Coordinates of N, CA and C in Angstrom, one line a residue:
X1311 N 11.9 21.4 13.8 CA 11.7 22.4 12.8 C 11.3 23.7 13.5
X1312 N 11.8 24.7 13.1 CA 11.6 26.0 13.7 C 10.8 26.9 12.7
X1313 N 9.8 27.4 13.3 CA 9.8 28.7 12.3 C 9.2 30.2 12.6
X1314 N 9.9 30.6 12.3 CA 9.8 32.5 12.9 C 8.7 33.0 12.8
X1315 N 8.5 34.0 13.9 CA 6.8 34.8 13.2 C 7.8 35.8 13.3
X1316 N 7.6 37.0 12.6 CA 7.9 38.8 13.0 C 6.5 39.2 13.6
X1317 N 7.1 40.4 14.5 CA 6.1 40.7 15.8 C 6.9 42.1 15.4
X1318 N 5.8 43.1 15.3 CA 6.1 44.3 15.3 C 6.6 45.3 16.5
X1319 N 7.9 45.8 17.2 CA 8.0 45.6 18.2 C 8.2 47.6 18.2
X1320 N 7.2 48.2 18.2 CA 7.8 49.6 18.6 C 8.5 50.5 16.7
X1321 N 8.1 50.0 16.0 CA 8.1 50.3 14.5 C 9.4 49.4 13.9
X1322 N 9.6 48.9 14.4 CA 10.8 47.9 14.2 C 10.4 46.3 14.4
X1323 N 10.9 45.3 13.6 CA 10.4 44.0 13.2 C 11.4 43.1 13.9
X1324 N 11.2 42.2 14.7 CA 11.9 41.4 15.3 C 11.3 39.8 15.4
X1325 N 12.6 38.8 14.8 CA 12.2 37.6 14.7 C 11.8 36.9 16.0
X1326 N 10.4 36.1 16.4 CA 10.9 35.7 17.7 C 10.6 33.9 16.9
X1327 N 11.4 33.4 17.5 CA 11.7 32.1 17.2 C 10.5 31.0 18.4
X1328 N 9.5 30.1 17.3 CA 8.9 29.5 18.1 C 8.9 28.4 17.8
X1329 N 9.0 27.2 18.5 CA 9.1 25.8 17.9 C 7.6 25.0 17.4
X1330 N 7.5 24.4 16.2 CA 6.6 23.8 15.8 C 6.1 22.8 16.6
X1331 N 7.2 21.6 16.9 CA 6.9 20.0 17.8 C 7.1 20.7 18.9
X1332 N 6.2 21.4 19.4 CA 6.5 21.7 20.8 C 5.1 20.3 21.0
X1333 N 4.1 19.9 21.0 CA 3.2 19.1 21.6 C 2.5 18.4 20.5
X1334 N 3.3 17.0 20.1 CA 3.2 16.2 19.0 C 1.7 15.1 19.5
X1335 N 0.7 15.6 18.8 CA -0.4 14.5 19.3 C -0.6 13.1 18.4
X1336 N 0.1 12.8 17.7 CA 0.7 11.9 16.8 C 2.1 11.5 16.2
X1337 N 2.4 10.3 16.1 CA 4.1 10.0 15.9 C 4.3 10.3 14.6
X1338 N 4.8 11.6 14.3 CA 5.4 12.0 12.8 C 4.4 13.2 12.6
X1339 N 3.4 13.7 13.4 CA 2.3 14.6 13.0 C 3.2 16.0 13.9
X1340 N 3.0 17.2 13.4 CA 3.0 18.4 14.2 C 2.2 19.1 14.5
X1341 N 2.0 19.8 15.8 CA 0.6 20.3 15.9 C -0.1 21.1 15.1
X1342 N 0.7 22.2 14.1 CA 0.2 23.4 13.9 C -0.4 22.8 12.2
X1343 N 0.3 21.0 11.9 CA 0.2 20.8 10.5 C -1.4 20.1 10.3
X1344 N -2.1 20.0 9.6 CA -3.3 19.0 9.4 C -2.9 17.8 9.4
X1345 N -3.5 16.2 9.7 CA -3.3 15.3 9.4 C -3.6 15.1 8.0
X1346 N -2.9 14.3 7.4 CA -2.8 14.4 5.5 C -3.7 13.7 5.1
X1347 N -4.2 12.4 5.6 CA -5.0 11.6 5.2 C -5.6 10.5 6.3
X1348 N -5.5 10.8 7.1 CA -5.8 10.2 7.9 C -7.5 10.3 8.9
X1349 N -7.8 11.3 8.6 CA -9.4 11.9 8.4 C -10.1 11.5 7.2
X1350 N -9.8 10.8 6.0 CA -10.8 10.1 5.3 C -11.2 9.2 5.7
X1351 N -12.4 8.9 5.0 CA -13.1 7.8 5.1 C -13.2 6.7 5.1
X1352 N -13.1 5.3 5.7 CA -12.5 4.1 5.3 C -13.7 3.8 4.2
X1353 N -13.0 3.9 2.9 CA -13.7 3.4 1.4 C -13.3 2.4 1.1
X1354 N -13.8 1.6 0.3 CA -13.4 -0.3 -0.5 C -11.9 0.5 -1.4
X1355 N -12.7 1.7 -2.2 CA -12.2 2.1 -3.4 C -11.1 3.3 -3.0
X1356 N -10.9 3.7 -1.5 CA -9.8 4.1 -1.2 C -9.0 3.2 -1.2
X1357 N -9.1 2.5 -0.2 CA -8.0 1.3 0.6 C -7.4 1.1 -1.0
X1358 N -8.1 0.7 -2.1 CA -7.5 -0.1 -3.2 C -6.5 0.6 -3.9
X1359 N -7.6 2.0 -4.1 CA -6.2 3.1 -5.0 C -4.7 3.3 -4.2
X1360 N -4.8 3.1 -2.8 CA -3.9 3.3 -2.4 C -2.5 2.6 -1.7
X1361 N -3.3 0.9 -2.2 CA -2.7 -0.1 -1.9 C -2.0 -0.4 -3.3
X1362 N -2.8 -0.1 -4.6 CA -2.3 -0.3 -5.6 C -1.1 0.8 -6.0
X1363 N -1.1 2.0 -5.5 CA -0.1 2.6 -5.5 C 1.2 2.0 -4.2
X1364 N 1.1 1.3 -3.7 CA 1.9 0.5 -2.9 C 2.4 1.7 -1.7
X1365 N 1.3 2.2 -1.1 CA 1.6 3.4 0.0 C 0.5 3.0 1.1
X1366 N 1.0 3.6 2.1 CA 0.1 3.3 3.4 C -1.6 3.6 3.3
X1367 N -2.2 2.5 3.4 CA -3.9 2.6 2.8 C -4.3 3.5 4.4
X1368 N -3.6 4.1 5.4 CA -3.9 4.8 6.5 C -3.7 6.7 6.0
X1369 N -2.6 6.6 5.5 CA -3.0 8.3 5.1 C -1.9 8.5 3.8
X1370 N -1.8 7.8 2.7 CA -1.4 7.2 1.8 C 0.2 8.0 1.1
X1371 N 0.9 8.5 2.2 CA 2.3 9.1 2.0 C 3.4 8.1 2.4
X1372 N 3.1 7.2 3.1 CA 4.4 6.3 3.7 C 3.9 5.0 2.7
X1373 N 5.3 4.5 2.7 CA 5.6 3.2 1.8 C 4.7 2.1 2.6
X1374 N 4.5 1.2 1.8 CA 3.6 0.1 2.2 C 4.8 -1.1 2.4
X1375 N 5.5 -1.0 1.1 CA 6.8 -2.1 1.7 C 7.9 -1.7 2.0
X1376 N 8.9 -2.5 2.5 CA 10.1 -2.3 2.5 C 11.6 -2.8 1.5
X1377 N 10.9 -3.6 0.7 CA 11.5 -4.1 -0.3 C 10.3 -4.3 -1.5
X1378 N 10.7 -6.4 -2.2 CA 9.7 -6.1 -3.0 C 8.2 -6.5 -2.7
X1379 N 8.2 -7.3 -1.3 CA 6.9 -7.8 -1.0 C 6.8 -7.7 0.6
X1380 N 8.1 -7.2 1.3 CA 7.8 -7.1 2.8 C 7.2 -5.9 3.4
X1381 N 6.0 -6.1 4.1 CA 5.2 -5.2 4.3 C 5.9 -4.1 5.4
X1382 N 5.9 -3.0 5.5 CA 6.6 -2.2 6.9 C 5.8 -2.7 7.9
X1383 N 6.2 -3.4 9.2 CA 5.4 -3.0 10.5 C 4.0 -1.9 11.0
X1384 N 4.9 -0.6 10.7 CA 4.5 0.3 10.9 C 5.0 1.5 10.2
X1385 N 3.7 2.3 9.4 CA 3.9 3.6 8.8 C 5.3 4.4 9.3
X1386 N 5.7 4.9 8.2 CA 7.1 6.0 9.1 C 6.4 7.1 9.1
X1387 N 4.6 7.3 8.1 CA 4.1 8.6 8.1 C 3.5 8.8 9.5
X1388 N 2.0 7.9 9.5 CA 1.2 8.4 10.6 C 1.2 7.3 11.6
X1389 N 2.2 5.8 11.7 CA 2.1 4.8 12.5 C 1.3 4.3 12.6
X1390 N 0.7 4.0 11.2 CA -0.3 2.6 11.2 C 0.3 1.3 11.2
X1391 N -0.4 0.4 12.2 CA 0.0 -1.1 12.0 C 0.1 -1.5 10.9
X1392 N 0.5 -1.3 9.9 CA 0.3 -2.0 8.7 C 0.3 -3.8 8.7
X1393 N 1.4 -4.4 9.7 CA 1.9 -5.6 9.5 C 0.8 -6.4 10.2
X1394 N -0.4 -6.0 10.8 CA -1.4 -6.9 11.1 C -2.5 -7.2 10.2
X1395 N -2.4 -6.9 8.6 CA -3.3 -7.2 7.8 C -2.7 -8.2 7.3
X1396 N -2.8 -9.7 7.6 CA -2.9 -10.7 6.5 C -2.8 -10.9 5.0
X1397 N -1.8 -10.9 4.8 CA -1.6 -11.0 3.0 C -0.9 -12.5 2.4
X1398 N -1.7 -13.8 3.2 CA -1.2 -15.1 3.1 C -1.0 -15.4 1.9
X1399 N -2.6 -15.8 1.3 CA -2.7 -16.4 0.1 C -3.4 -15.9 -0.6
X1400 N -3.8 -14.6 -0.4 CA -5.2 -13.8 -1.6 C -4.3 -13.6 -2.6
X1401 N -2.8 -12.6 -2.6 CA -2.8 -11.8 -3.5 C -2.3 -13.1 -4.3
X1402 N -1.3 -14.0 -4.3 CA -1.0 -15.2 -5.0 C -2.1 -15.7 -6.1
X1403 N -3.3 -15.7 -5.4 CA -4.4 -16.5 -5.8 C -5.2 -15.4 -7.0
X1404 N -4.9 -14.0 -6.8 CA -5.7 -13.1 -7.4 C -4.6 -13.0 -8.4
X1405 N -3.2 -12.7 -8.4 CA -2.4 -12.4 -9.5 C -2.4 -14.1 -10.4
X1406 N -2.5 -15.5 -9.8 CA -2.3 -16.1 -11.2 C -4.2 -16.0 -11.7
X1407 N -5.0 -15.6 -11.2 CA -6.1 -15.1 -12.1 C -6.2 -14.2 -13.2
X1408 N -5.1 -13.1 -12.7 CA -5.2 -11.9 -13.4 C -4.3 -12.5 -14.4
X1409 N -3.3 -13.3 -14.3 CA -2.0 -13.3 -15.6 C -2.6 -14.7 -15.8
X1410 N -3.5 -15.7 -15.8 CA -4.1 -16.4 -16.3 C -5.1 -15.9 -17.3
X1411 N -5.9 -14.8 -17.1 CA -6.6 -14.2 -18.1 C -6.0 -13.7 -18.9
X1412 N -5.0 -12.7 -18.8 CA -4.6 -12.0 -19.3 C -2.8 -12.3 -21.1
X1413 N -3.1 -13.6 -20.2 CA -1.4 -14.0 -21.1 C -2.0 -15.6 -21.3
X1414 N -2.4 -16.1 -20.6 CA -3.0 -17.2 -21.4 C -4.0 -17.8 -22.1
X1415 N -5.2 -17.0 -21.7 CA -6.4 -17.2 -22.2 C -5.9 -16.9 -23.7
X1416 N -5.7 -15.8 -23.8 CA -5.2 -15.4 -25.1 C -4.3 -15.9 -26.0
X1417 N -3.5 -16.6 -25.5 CA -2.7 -17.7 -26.0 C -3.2 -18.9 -26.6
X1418 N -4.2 -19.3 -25.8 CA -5.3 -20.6 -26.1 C -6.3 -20.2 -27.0
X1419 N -6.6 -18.7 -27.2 CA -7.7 -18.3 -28.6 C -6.3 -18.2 -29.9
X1420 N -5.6 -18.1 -29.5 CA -4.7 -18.2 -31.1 C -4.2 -19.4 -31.6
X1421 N -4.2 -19.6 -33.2 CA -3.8 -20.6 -33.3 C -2.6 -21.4 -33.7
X1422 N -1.7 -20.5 -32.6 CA -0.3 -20.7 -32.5 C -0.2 -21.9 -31.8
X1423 N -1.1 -22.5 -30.9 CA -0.7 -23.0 -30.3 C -1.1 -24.2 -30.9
X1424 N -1.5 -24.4 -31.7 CA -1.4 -25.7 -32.7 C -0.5 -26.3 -33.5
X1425 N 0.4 -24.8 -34.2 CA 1.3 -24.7 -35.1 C 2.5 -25.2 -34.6
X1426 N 2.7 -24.2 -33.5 CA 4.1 -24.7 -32.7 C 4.4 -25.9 -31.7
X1427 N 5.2 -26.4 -31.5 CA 5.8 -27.5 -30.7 C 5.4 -26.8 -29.5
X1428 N 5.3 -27.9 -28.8 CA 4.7 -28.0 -27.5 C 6.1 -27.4 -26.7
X1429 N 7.3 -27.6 -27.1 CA 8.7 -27.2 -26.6 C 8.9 -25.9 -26.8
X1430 N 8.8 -25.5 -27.7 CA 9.0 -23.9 -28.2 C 7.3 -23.1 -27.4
X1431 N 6.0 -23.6 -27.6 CA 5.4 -22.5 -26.9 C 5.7 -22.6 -25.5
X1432 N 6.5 -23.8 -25.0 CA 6.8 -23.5 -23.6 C 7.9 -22.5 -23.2
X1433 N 8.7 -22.4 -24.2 CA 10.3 -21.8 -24.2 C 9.1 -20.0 -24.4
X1434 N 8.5 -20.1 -25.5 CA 7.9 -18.3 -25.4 C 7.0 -18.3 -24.3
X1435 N 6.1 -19.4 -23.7 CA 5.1 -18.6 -22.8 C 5.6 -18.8 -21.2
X1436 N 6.1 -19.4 -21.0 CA 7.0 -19.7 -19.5 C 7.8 -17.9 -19.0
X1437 N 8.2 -17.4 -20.1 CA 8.9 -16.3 -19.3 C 7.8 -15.3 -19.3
X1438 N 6.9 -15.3 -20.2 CA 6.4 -14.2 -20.1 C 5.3 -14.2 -18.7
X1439 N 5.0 -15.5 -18.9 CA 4.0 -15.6 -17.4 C 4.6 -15.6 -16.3
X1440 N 6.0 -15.6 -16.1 CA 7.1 -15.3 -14.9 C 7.0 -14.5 -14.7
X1441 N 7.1 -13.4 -15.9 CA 7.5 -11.9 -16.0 C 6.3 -11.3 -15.1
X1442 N 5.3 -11.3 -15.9 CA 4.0 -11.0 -15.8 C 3.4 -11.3 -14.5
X1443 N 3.5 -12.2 -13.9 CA 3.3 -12.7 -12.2 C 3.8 -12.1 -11.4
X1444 N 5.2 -11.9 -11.6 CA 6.7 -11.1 -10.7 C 6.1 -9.6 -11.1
X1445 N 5.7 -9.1 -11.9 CA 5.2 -7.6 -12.3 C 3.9 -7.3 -11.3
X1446 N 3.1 -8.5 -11.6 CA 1.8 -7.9 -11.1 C 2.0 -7.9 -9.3
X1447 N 2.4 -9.0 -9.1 CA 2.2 -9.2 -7.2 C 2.6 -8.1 -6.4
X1448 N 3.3 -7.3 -6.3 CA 3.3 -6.0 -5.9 C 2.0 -5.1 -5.4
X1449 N 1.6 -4.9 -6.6 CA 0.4 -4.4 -7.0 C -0.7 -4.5 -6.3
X1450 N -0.7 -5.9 -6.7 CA -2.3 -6.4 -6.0 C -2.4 -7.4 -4.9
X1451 N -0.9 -7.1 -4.0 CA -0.9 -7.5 -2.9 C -0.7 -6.1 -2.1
X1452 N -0.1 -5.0 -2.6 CA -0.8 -3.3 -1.9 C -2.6 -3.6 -2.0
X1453 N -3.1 -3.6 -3.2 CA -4.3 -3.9 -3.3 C -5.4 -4.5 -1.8
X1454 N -4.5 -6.0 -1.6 CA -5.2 -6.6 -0.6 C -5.4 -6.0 0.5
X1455 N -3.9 -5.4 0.9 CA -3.4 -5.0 2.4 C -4.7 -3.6 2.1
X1456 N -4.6 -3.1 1.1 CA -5.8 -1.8 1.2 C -7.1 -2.2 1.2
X1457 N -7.5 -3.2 0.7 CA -9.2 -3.9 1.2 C -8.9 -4.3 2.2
X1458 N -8.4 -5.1 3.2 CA -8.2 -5.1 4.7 C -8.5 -4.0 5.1
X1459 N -7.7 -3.0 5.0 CA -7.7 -1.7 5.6 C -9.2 -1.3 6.1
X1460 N -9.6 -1.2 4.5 CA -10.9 -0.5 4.6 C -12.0 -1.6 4.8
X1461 N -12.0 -3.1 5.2 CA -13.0 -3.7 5.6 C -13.1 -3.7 6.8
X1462 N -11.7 -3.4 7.8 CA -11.2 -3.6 9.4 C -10.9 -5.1 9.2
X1463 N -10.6 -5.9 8.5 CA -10.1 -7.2 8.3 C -8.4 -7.0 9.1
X1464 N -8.4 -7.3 10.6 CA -6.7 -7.1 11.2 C -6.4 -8.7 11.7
X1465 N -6.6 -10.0 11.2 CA -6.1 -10.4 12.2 C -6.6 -11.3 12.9
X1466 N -5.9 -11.9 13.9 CA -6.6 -13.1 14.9 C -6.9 -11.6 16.4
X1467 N -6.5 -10.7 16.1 CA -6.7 -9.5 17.5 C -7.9 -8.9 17.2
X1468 N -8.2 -9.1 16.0 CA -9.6 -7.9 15.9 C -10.9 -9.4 15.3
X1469 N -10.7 -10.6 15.3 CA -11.1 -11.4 15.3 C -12.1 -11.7 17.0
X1470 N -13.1 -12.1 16.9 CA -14.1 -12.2 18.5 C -14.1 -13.6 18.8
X1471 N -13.7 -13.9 19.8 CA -13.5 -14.9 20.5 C -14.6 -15.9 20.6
X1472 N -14.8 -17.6 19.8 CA -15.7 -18.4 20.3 C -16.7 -18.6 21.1
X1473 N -18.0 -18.2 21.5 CA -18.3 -18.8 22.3 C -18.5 -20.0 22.5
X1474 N -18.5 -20.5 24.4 CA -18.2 -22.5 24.2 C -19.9 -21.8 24.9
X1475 N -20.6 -23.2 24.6 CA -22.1 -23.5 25.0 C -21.8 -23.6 26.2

């Protein structure tokens, strides 16, 4: 990217052309720009806002995935590792909590479920808790990967090695 200064040269204005990436001290940063987010604070309640918005919990403008659940390697903004935070089995474990409260509990306080056949509330509550599952895990597996972030949770590499007696 280029961009001009005018330099007043003798009462007369002349473009002199200077390059921005002349000396990039970060992959995707330019010298003359601020880093965007990458100077805050590692918060519980950052990492989350910004995993839940499914964006890099490192300076929150680059995508977190690459489809619907594969995490990028690495930021295309500021080149955060992203792919060394662990997202095994929390967010699984946390979304059938969340659509267990949320779509069944409430199912089981009404007294539909007395009324109707055991076949038919399976035929209405089967898709919705599909739906509702497949909706939420996105979400609150950005979520996880953003509490990692901000607890330094990376990994068997940032994990401390045994001592033997």
């Amino acid at each position: 990217m280029v961009f001009g200064f005018y330099c007043s040269v003798a009462g007369r204005s002349e473009k002199k052309l200077t390059s921005r990436r002349s000396i990039p001290y970060m992959r995707g940063m330019d010298v003359l720009s601020p880093p965007t987010g990458t100077l805050a604070p590692k918060s519980i309640v950052t990492g989350l806002k910004r995993g839940v918005r499914r964006h890099c919990p490192n300076c929150a403008e680059g995508h977190l995935f690459d489809g619907y659940l594969k995490v990028r390697p690495t930021c295309e903004v500021c080149g955060n590792d992203n792919g060394r935070y662990p997202a095994d089995d929390g967010p699984a474990y946390f979304t059938i909590f969340v659509v267990g409260h949320l779509v069944v509990a409430p199912l089981l306080a009404l007294s539909v479920i007395k009324a109707w056949s055991p076949f038919l509330l399976l035929a209405f509550a089967l898709p919705i808790v599909a739906v509702a599952a497949l909706a939420l895990l996105p979400f609150i597996k950005g979520a996880w990967i953003g509490l990692l972030w901000a607890v330094g949770g990376g990994g068997p590499d940032t994990v401390a090695a045994p001592v033997e007696p």
